[in-house]
Amino acid sequence: MATLLHIDSSVLPSGASASRTVTAAFRRTWEEQHPGGTVIRRDLAAHPVPHITADAWSAGHVGPSERTAGQSAAFAARLELIEELERADAVVIGAPMYNYTVPSTLKTWLDSVLLLGRTAGEAPSAQGTPTVVVASRGGSYAPGTPRESFEFVRTYLEAVLGRTLGLDVDFIVPELTMAPRNPAMAELVPLFEASKERAHREAVTKARALAERLTAEAGR
């Protein structure tokens, strides 16, 4: 049966997090389509992965028999994350914008799973895995907006997830999430509500389409 890797990185709990509510909608739809499937859950805010260290990094460039005890222990933590990614038939990632980029916890996860010669390089081991990123943000950084040039979430993740890890990346972008809480953005609340509804519809639609596609591919 199909396996979904579900990653959240918002520091806020489900009820208060725009990205978590959308990834949850994606996951629920996925589980409806794959009731016997597996979901690997990674909540990077509740359970942060270790920051990359010299031992964790250098261990990826030597053989197992050449590693020190420290390198072996550090690499084991990386290997667990790498194997989760490689086992996944699909990935959904909650990536809210914090100070114009991704949360540090998500960056740490990426640092761990990116391993040249395995997940990156000429033949990335998870190449082609469909991946939906929920890139929520408090304002709007869409083309033509005043802060378009401050958008470092989508551009960064397209480079790392898509061009480096070789994943098949798609985005859902709930925006203006600060509008209900910021009086200066009050006039933007209707646009926020429309964006929120659109994001939830896209989550359901994309999860259903992806589940159907993988089921069809498995039946060939």
Short mmCIF file of C-alpha atoms in Angstrom, two decimals:
data_model
loop_
_atom_site.label_atom_id
_atom_site.label_comp_id
_atom_site.label_asym_id
_atom_site.label_seq_id
_atom_site.Cartn_x
_atom_site.Cartn_y
_atom_site.Cartn_z
CA MET A 1 0.00 0.00 0.00
CA ALA A 2 1.02 3.60 -0.55
CA THR A 3 3.06 5.55 1.99
CA LEU A 4 2.67 9.27 2.68
CA LEU A 5 5.38 11.28 4.44
CA HIS A 6 3.64 14.13 6.29
CA ILE A 7 5.91 16.90 7.58
CA ASP A 8 4.82 19.98 9.54
CA SER A 9 7.10 22.78 10.68
CA SER A 10 4.77 25.48 12.01
CA VAL A 11 5.43 26.46 15.63
CA LEU A 12 1.68 26.97 16.11
CA PRO A 13 -0.75 24.17 17.03
CA SER A 14 -3.21 22.78 14.50
CA GLY A 15 -6.09 25.11 15.29
CA ALA A 16 -3.94 28.24 14.96
CA SER A 17 -1.69 27.22 12.08
CA ALA A 18 -2.70 27.91 8.49
CA SER A 19 -0.24 25.40 7.07
CA ARG A 20 -1.20 22.62 9.51
CA THR A 21 -4.90 22.87 8.69
CA VAL A 22 -4.15 22.50 4.98
CA THR A 23 -1.68 19.61 5.37
CA ALA A 24 -4.24 17.93 7.64
CA ALA A 25 -6.91 18.26 4.93
CA PHE A 26 -4.49 16.74 2.43
CA ARG A 27 -3.70 13.87 4.78
CA ARG A 28 -7.36 13.14 5.60
CA THR A 29 -8.21 12.93 1.91
CA TRP A 30 -5.18 10.74 1.28
CA GLU A 31 -6.20 8.36 4.07
CA GLU A 32 -9.74 8.15 2.68
CA GLN A 33 -8.25 7.02 -0.63
CA HIS A 34 -5.68 4.71 1.02
CA PRO A 35 -7.38 3.34 4.17
CA GLY A 36 -4.81 0.56 4.41
CA GLY A 37 -1.86 2.79 3.65
CA THR A 38 0.90 4.15 5.85
CA VAL A 39 1.47 7.71 7.03
CA ILE A 40 4.92 8.64 8.34
CA ARG A 41 4.43 11.69 10.54
CA ARG A 42 7.15 14.25 11.28
CA ASP A 43 6.22 17.23 13.45
CA LEU A 44 9.43 19.23 13.34
CA ALA A 45 8.21 21.81 15.86
CA ALA A 46 7.20 19.26 18.50
CA HIS A 47 10.15 16.96 17.79
CA PRO A 48 12.97 18.88 16.07
CA VAL A 49 15.62 16.81 14.33
CA PRO A 50 19.25 17.42 15.38
CA HIS A 51 21.16 20.17 13.65
CA ILE A 52 23.80 18.92 11.26
CA THR A 53 27.18 18.50 12.95
CA ALA A 54 30.69 17.82 11.70
CA ASP A 55 30.25 14.13 12.55
CA ALA A 56 26.85 13.91 10.86
CA TRP A 57 28.14 15.65 7.74
CA SER A 58 31.50 13.92 7.39
CA ALA A 59 30.01 10.46 8.00
CA GLY A 60 28.16 10.77 4.72
CA HIS A 61 31.44 10.93 2.83
CA VAL A 62 33.17 7.83 4.23
CA GLY A 63 32.25 4.16 4.31
CA PRO A 64 30.59 2.62 7.39
CA SER A 65 33.78 0.78 8.40
CA GLU A 66 35.73 4.04 8.37
CA ARG A 67 33.40 5.99 10.65
CA THR A 68 34.18 6.84 14.23
CA ALA A 69 31.68 6.01 16.94
CA GLY A 70 30.56 9.63 16.94
CA GLN A 71 30.11 9.65 13.18
CA SER A 72 28.12 6.41 13.25
CA ALA A 73 25.74 7.69 15.92
CA ALA A 74 25.21 11.02 14.17
CA PHE A 75 24.71 9.42 10.77
CA ALA A 76 22.13 6.98 12.15
CA ALA A 77 19.82 9.94 12.87
CA ARG A 78 20.30 11.22 9.32
CA LEU A 79 19.76 7.76 7.85
CA GLU A 80 16.39 7.39 9.56
CA LEU A 81 15.17 10.60 7.89
CA ILE A 82 16.66 9.68 4.52
CA GLU A 83 15.00 6.25 4.53
CA GLU A 84 11.64 7.80 5.43
CA LEU A 85 11.90 10.02 2.37
CA GLU A 86 12.97 7.13 0.16
CA ARG A 87 10.08 4.93 1.35
CA ALA A 88 7.46 7.60 0.66
CA ASP A 89 5.24 7.34 -2.39
CA ALA A 90 4.19 10.95 -1.78
CA VAL A 91 5.16 13.81 0.52
CA VAL A 92 3.22 16.73 1.98
CA ILE A 93 5.15 19.50 3.74
CA GLY A 94 3.86 22.42 5.78
CA ALA A 95 6.30 25.28 5.19
CA PRO A 96 5.07 28.57 6.66
CA MET A 97 7.09 31.70 5.90
CA TYR A 98 9.05 32.97 8.90
CA ASN A 99 11.03 36.15 8.27
CA TYR A 100 10.85 35.60 4.50
CA THR A 101 12.10 31.99 4.52
CA VAL A 102 11.36 28.50 5.86
CA PRO A 103 11.36 27.62 9.58
CA SER A 104 14.80 26.63 10.88
CA THR A 105 13.44 23.20 11.80
CA LEU A 106 12.57 22.49 8.17
CA LYS A 107 15.98 23.71 7.04
CA THR A 108 17.55 21.30 9.54
CA TRP A 109 15.51 18.40 8.13
CA LEU A 110 16.63 19.31 4.62
CA ASP A 111 20.26 19.49 5.74
CA SER A 112 19.91 15.95 7.08
CA VAL A 113 18.21 14.30 4.11
CA LEU A 114 20.36 15.93 1.42
CA LEU A 115 23.21 13.50 0.89
CA LEU A 116 25.34 13.81 -2.25
CA GLY A 117 25.67 10.46 -3.96
CA ARG A 118 22.39 9.19 -2.54
CA THR A 119 19.47 11.62 -2.32
CA ALA A 120 21.30 14.21 -4.41
CA GLY A 121 23.59 13.98 -7.41
CA GLU A 122 23.23 12.24 -10.76
CA ALA A 123 20.51 9.79 -9.67
CA PRO A 124 18.68 11.03 -6.54
CA SER A 125 17.18 8.08 -4.65
CA ALA A 126 13.76 9.77 -4.18
CA GLN A 127 13.68 11.29 -7.65
CA GLY A 128 10.20 11.87 -9.02
CA THR A 129 8.37 11.48 -5.71
CA PRO A 130 5.30 13.75 -5.85
CA THR A 131 5.56 16.40 -3.16
CA VAL A 132 2.99 19.02 -2.18
CA VAL A 133 4.29 22.01 -0.21
CA VAL A 134 1.87 24.19 1.76
CA ALA A 135 3.73 27.51 1.73
CA SER A 136 1.57 29.74 3.92
CA ARG A 137 2.50 33.35 4.60
CA GLY A 138 1.17 36.29 6.58
CA GLY A 139 1.14 38.68 3.63
CA SER A 140 1.29 38.34 -0.13
CA TYR A 141 4.52 37.88 -2.06
CA ALA A 142 2.92 37.06 -5.39
CA PRO A 143 4.30 38.45 -8.65
CA GLY A 144 3.53 42.14 -8.92
CA THR A 145 3.13 42.73 -5.18
CA PRO A 146 5.42 45.19 -3.33
CA ARG A 147 7.23 42.37 -1.52
CA GLU A 148 7.62 39.99 -4.41
CA SER A 149 11.43 40.12 -4.09
CA PHE A 150 11.22 38.99 -0.44
CA GLU A 151 9.81 35.57 -1.38
CA PHE A 152 12.48 33.06 -0.34
CA VAL A 153 10.28 30.09 0.56
CA ARG A 154 9.05 28.87 -2.79
CA THR A 155 12.26 29.78 -4.61
CA TYR A 156 14.39 28.00 -2.01
CA LEU A 157 12.23 24.87 -1.86
CA GLU A 158 12.01 24.64 -5.64
CA ALA A 159 15.81 24.63 -5.71
CA VAL A 160 16.35 22.11 -2.90
CA LEU A 161 13.34 19.81 -3.19
CA GLY A 162 12.96 20.01 -6.96
CA ARG A 163 16.31 20.61 -8.59
CA THR A 164 18.55 19.01 -5.94
CA LEU A 165 16.53 16.13 -4.47
CA GLY A 166 14.68 15.61 -7.74
CA LEU A 167 11.20 15.55 -6.20
CA ASP A 168 8.15 16.41 -8.28
CA VAL A 169 7.13 19.56 -6.39
CA ASP A 170 3.77 21.31 -6.36
CA PHE A 171 2.70 24.24 -4.16
CA ILE A 172 -0.40 25.35 -2.29
CA VAL A 173 -0.04 28.96 -1.10
CA PRO A 174 -2.44 30.23 1.59
CA GLU A 175 -1.62 33.92 1.93
CA LEU A 176 -2.58 37.00 3.98
CA THR A 177 -2.93 34.80 7.07
CA MET A 178 -2.15 37.77 9.34
CA ALA A 179 -5.12 39.77 8.06
CA PRO A 180 -7.59 38.63 10.77
CA ARG A 181 -5.11 39.55 13.53
CA ASN A 182 -3.59 42.75 12.16
CA PRO A 183 -5.91 45.82 12.16
CA ALA A 184 -3.81 47.42 9.42
CA MET A 185 -4.76 44.50 7.14
CA ALA A 186 -8.50 44.53 7.94
CA GLU A 187 -9.51 45.37 4.38
CA LEU A 188 -7.65 42.27 3.19
CA VAL A 189 -9.69 39.82 5.29
CA PRO A 190 -11.99 38.88 2.36
CA LEU A 191 -8.94 38.08 0.25
CA PHE A 192 -7.53 36.01 3.11
CA GLU A 193 -10.78 34.07 3.42
CA ALA A 194 -10.80 33.40 -0.32
CA SER A 195 -7.18 32.23 -0.20
CA LYS A 196 -7.93 29.97 2.76
CA GLU A 197 -10.88 28.33 1.04
CA ARG A 198 -8.90 27.91 -2.17
CA ALA A 199 -6.01 26.27 -0.29
CA HIS A 200 -8.31 23.74 1.35
CA ARG A 201 -9.97 22.91 -1.96
CA GLU A 202 -6.58 22.45 -3.58
CA ALA A 203 -5.43 20.19 -0.74
CA VAL A 204 -8.41 17.90 -1.22
CA THR A 205 -8.20 17.97 -5.00
CA LYS A 206 -4.46 17.35 -5.15
CA ALA A 207 -4.54 14.57 -2.55
CA ARG A 208 -7.38 12.80 -4.34
CA ALA A 209 -5.77 13.15 -7.77
CA LEU A 210 -2.41 11.97 -6.48
CA ALA A 211 -3.94 8.98 -4.70
CA GLU A 212 -5.81 7.99 -7.85
CA ARG A 213 -2.67 8.37 -9.95
CA LEU A 214 -0.58 6.17 -7.65
CA THR A 215 -3.33 3.56 -7.47
CA ALA A 216 -3.49 3.47 -11.27
CA GLU A 217 0.30 3.19 -11.55
CA ALA A 218 0.36 0.35 -9.03
CA GLY A 219 -2.23 -1.54 -11.07
CA ARG A 220 -0.21 -1.49 -14.28
#
